[in-house]
Amino acid sequence: MHGSRSAALGRARSAALIGLAVAVSAGCSGGDDGKNREAAERTARPPGTHSWTSRPCDLLTGEAPAEGFTLGSTTDSASPDAQEDIGENGARPLYRQTGCLADLKAPDGTFWKLSTRASVYEATEAARHAYRVKEDLDRAHGRGPEKVHDAAYAIPADDRGRPGRTLLLWNGDLVLTVSAYAPHGSTEHDVQESLERIVGNAARRTEDGLRDHDASSPAP
């Protein structure tokens, strides 16, 4: 009985950590961990307008990736040229992509890996379609997905034997993919909580850093 209760608490905690990537921040930090806070953490942030940046790794600095972890070497991957998406009914919507590859050092001295990829579309509808296509593909290939809410999901990931986790979310004109990988030899069970923390924190900071806080929210 105690084991099942601990497992349930662990799952609830993990869901809350992932929810940080897309939680509504206003009014969610009350003094208790009641149902209202949990519901808010599972709610998508209101849709926003986002901007492309040539320095995506800068969005991850200033805060620890997770408790005890430090950000190591980083590599920006940012293409200023607009790319064409396949779109629907022959449409060729444009988007620009930016991302970051980073090394992380864990409290025990081992090295982890983090990557972000943000696609900023010319229109909200095009971004929504791209997100739905990816979700359908992951589902068709049996990769989950584990729903966070209607505009975000997580799936297990693997990098040449390194266990990992990927979070994909849609917000307004943005489609964001964040992946983290533990060291070789790690077991998925042992690193699950740290992966969720890292992915959730990186997604939250990247979305917030790209968001134009002065722009009005686009229509859902």
Short mmCIF file of C-alpha atoms in Angstrom, two decimals:
data_model
loop_
_atom_site.label_atom_id
_atom_site.label_comp_id
_atom_site.label_asym_id
_atom_site.label_seq_id
_atom_site.Cartn_x
_atom_site.Cartn_y
_atom_site.Cartn_z
CA MET A 1 0.00 0.00 0.00
CA HIS A 2 2.84 2.35 0.95
CA GLY A 3 4.66 1.56 -2.30
CA SER A 4 1.65 2.32 -4.49
CA ARG A 5 1.02 5.57 -2.62
CA SER A 6 4.66 6.64 -3.07
CA ALA A 7 4.49 5.82 -6.77
CA ALA A 8 1.31 7.90 -7.16
CA LEU A 9 2.95 10.83 -5.38
CA GLY A 10 5.98 10.45 -7.61
CA ARG A 11 3.87 10.53 -10.75
CA ALA A 12 2.01 13.63 -9.56
CA ARG A 13 5.30 15.37 -8.79
CA SER A 14 6.70 14.48 -12.21
CA ALA A 15 3.60 15.83 -13.95
CA ALA A 16 3.94 19.08 -12.05
CA LEU A 17 7.61 19.40 -13.04
CA ILE A 18 6.89 18.90 -16.72
CA GLY A 19 4.00 21.31 -16.39
CA LEU A 20 6.45 24.07 -15.49
CA ALA A 21 7.27 24.26 -19.18
CA VAL A 22 3.82 25.53 -20.02
CA ALA A 23 2.18 26.46 -16.71
CA VAL A 24 0.25 29.63 -16.11
CA SER A 25 2.57 31.49 -13.78
CA ALA A 26 0.13 34.04 -12.34
CA GLY A 27 -1.67 32.84 -9.24
CA CYS A 28 -0.04 29.42 -9.20
CA SER A 29 2.43 29.84 -6.35
CA GLY A 30 0.19 29.76 -3.33
CA GLY A 31 1.20 28.45 0.06
CA ASP A 32 -0.24 24.97 -0.43
CA ASP A 33 -0.10 22.16 -2.97
CA GLY A 34 -3.85 21.88 -3.42
CA LYS A 35 -5.93 20.93 -6.41
CA ASN A 36 -6.05 24.46 -7.81
CA ARG A 37 -2.27 24.64 -8.09
CA GLU A 38 -2.01 21.18 -9.64
CA ALA A 39 -4.68 22.08 -12.21
CA ALA A 40 -2.87 25.31 -13.07
CA GLU A 41 0.43 23.48 -13.57
CA ARG A 42 -1.25 21.26 -16.14
CA THR A 43 -2.71 24.20 -18.05
CA ALA A 44 -1.08 25.60 -21.18
CA ARG A 45 0.17 29.16 -21.05
CA PRO A 46 -1.99 31.56 -23.08
CA PRO A 47 -0.85 31.60 -26.73
CA GLY A 48 1.86 34.14 -27.42
CA THR A 49 3.83 35.75 -30.23
CA HIS A 50 7.48 34.73 -30.40
CA SER A 51 10.65 36.07 -31.99
CA TRP A 52 13.63 34.32 -33.54
CA THR A 53 17.04 34.70 -31.88
CA SER A 54 20.58 33.99 -33.01
CA ARG A 55 21.65 33.30 -29.41
CA PRO A 56 19.26 30.58 -28.18
CA CYS A 57 21.75 29.23 -25.64
CA ASP A 58 21.62 32.55 -23.79
CA LEU A 59 18.02 31.70 -22.87
CA LEU A 60 19.26 28.80 -20.72
CA THR A 61 21.74 30.75 -18.61
CA GLY A 62 21.19 32.50 -15.31
CA GLU A 63 19.44 29.58 -13.63
CA ALA A 64 20.50 26.01 -12.85
CA PRO A 65 19.15 23.44 -15.35
CA ALA A 66 18.01 21.45 -12.30
CA GLU A 67 19.03 21.29 -8.66
CA GLY A 68 22.75 20.54 -8.45
CA PHE A 69 23.28 20.65 -12.23
CA THR A 70 25.46 23.24 -13.97
CA LEU A 71 25.43 24.39 -17.59
CA GLY A 72 28.65 23.60 -19.44
CA SER A 73 29.72 24.25 -23.02
CA THR A 74 26.98 25.37 -25.40
CA THR A 75 26.59 25.58 -29.17
CA ASP A 76 24.06 27.84 -30.87
CA SER A 77 22.33 26.49 -33.97
CA ALA A 78 20.35 29.31 -35.54
CA SER A 79 19.32 29.73 -39.16
CA PRO A 80 18.16 33.27 -40.04
CA ASP A 81 16.72 32.16 -43.38
CA ALA A 82 13.04 31.29 -43.58
CA GLN A 83 12.21 27.68 -44.42
CA GLU A 84 9.11 26.23 -46.06
CA ASP A 85 6.88 23.75 -44.27
CA ILE A 86 4.71 21.25 -46.13
CA GLY A 87 1.49 22.72 -44.76
CA GLU A 88 -2.05 21.77 -45.71
CA ASN A 89 -3.72 21.84 -49.14
CA GLY A 90 -0.51 22.81 -50.89
CA ALA A 91 0.24 25.73 -48.59
CA ARG A 92 3.92 26.45 -47.94
CA PRO A 93 4.02 28.34 -44.63
CA LEU A 94 7.35 29.85 -43.63
CA TYR A 95 9.18 29.42 -40.34
CA ARG A 96 12.60 30.16 -38.88
CA GLN A 97 14.45 27.78 -36.60
CA THR A 98 16.81 28.28 -33.70
CA GLY A 99 18.21 25.88 -31.14
CA CYS A 100 20.87 25.11 -28.58
CA LEU A 101 23.03 22.08 -27.78
CA ALA A 102 24.47 22.08 -24.27
CA ASP A 103 26.51 19.91 -21.93
CA LEU A 104 25.30 19.60 -18.35
CA LYS A 105 27.30 18.50 -15.33
CA ALA A 106 25.39 16.55 -12.71
CA PRO A 107 26.07 16.73 -8.95
CA ASP A 108 28.00 13.43 -9.16
CA GLY A 109 30.29 14.81 -11.90
CA THR A 110 28.74 12.91 -14.81
CA PHE A 111 27.88 14.72 -18.04
CA TRP A 112 24.41 14.94 -19.50
CA LYS A 113 23.20 16.49 -22.74
CA LEU A 114 20.44 18.99 -23.49
CA SER A 115 19.09 20.24 -26.81
CA THR A 116 16.38 22.72 -27.75
CA ARG A 117 14.83 23.40 -31.16
CA ALA A 118 12.37 26.24 -31.64
CA SER A 119 10.48 26.81 -34.89
CA VAL A 120 8.84 30.23 -35.09
CA TYR A 121 6.11 30.25 -37.79
CA GLU A 122 4.64 33.12 -39.77
CA ALA A 123 1.17 32.12 -38.57
CA THR A 124 -0.35 30.43 -35.54
CA GLU A 125 -2.38 27.98 -37.60
CA ALA A 126 0.71 26.74 -39.43
CA ALA A 127 2.45 26.10 -36.11
CA ARG A 128 -0.58 24.26 -34.77
CA HIS A 129 -0.69 22.04 -37.85
CA ALA A 130 3.04 21.23 -37.59
CA TYR A 131 2.59 20.26 -33.94
CA ARG A 132 -0.40 18.01 -34.69
CA VAL A 133 1.47 16.27 -37.53
CA LYS A 134 4.40 15.50 -35.22
CA GLU A 135 2.08 14.24 -32.50
CA ASP A 136 0.28 11.96 -34.96
CA LEU A 137 3.60 10.57 -36.23
CA ASP A 138 4.85 9.83 -32.72
CA ARG A 139 1.58 8.11 -31.90
CA ALA A 140 1.66 6.08 -35.13
CA HIS A 141 5.19 4.89 -34.33
CA GLY A 142 4.17 3.77 -30.86
CA ARG A 143 6.15 6.44 -29.01
CA GLY A 144 3.31 7.47 -26.70
CA PRO A 145 2.73 10.27 -26.42
CA GLU A 146 2.39 11.12 -22.73
CA LYS A 147 0.03 14.08 -22.77
CA VAL A 148 0.90 17.06 -20.59
CA HIS A 149 -2.17 18.93 -21.86
CA ASP A 150 -3.76 19.62 -25.25
CA ALA A 151 -0.73 21.55 -26.51
CA ALA A 152 2.20 19.60 -25.07
CA TYR A 153 3.32 15.99 -24.74
CA ALA A 154 6.41 14.04 -23.70
CA ILE A 155 7.99 10.87 -25.07
CA PRO A 156 10.96 8.73 -24.04
CA ALA A 157 14.11 9.34 -26.07
CA ASP A 158 17.37 7.52 -26.70
CA ASP A 159 20.76 8.70 -27.92
CA ARG A 160 22.96 5.71 -28.77
CA GLY A 161 22.02 3.95 -25.57
CA ARG A 162 21.73 7.05 -23.42
CA PRO A 163 18.22 7.23 -21.86
CA GLY A 164 16.46 10.52 -22.44
CA ARG A 165 13.21 12.41 -22.57
CA THR A 166 11.68 14.78 -25.13
CA LEU A 167 9.01 17.40 -24.57
CA LEU A 168 7.22 18.95 -27.53
CA LEU A 169 4.84 21.88 -27.17
CA TRP A 170 2.91 24.34 -29.28
CA ASN A 171 2.20 27.91 -28.20
CA GLY A 172 0.88 30.48 -30.64
CA ASP A 173 3.34 30.70 -33.53
CA LEU A 174 5.94 28.51 -31.77
CA VAL A 175 6.66 24.79 -31.92
CA LEU A 176 9.32 23.86 -29.36
CA THR A 177 11.15 20.57 -28.90
CA VAL A 178 13.40 20.00 -25.88
CA SER A 179 15.39 16.80 -25.26
CA ALA A 180 17.71 15.75 -22.43
CA TYR A 181 19.91 12.66 -22.18
CA ALA A 182 21.58 11.00 -19.22
CA PRO A 183 25.08 9.43 -19.36
CA HIS A 184 25.78 6.01 -20.88
CA GLY A 185 25.07 3.22 -18.45
CA SER A 186 22.23 5.05 -16.74
CA THR A 187 18.95 3.29 -16.14
CA GLU A 188 15.78 5.08 -17.15
CA HIS A 189 14.26 4.59 -13.70
CA ASP A 190 17.18 6.24 -11.90
CA VAL A 191 17.35 9.32 -14.13
CA GLN A 192 13.66 9.89 -14.86
CA GLU A 193 13.08 12.64 -12.32
CA SER A 194 16.20 14.59 -13.28
CA LEU A 195 15.35 14.34 -16.98
CA GLU A 196 11.87 15.73 -16.32
CA ARG A 197 13.27 18.64 -14.30
CA ILE A 198 15.84 19.54 -16.94
CA VAL A 199 13.44 19.30 -19.88
CA GLY A 200 10.69 21.22 -18.09
CA ASN A 201 12.97 24.04 -16.95
CA ALA A 202 14.61 24.41 -20.37
CA ALA A 203 11.26 24.49 -22.16
CA ARG A 204 9.86 27.10 -19.79
CA ARG A 205 12.89 29.37 -20.11
CA THR A 206 13.10 29.02 -23.89
CA GLU A 207 9.41 29.75 -24.47
CA ASP A 208 9.49 32.70 -22.11
CA GLY A 209 12.73 34.04 -23.62
CA LEU A 210 11.36 33.94 -27.17
CA ARG A 211 7.97 35.39 -26.21
CA ASP A 212 7.20 38.99 -27.17
CA HIS A 213 5.68 40.14 -23.90
CA ASP A 214 4.46 43.41 -25.42
CA ALA A 215 2.49 41.75 -28.22
CA SER A 216 -1.16 40.83 -27.92
CA SER A 217 -1.94 37.14 -27.80
CA PRO A 218 -2.99 35.61 -31.14
CA ALA A 219 -6.33 33.90 -31.46
CA PRO A 220 -6.14 30.22 -30.45
#
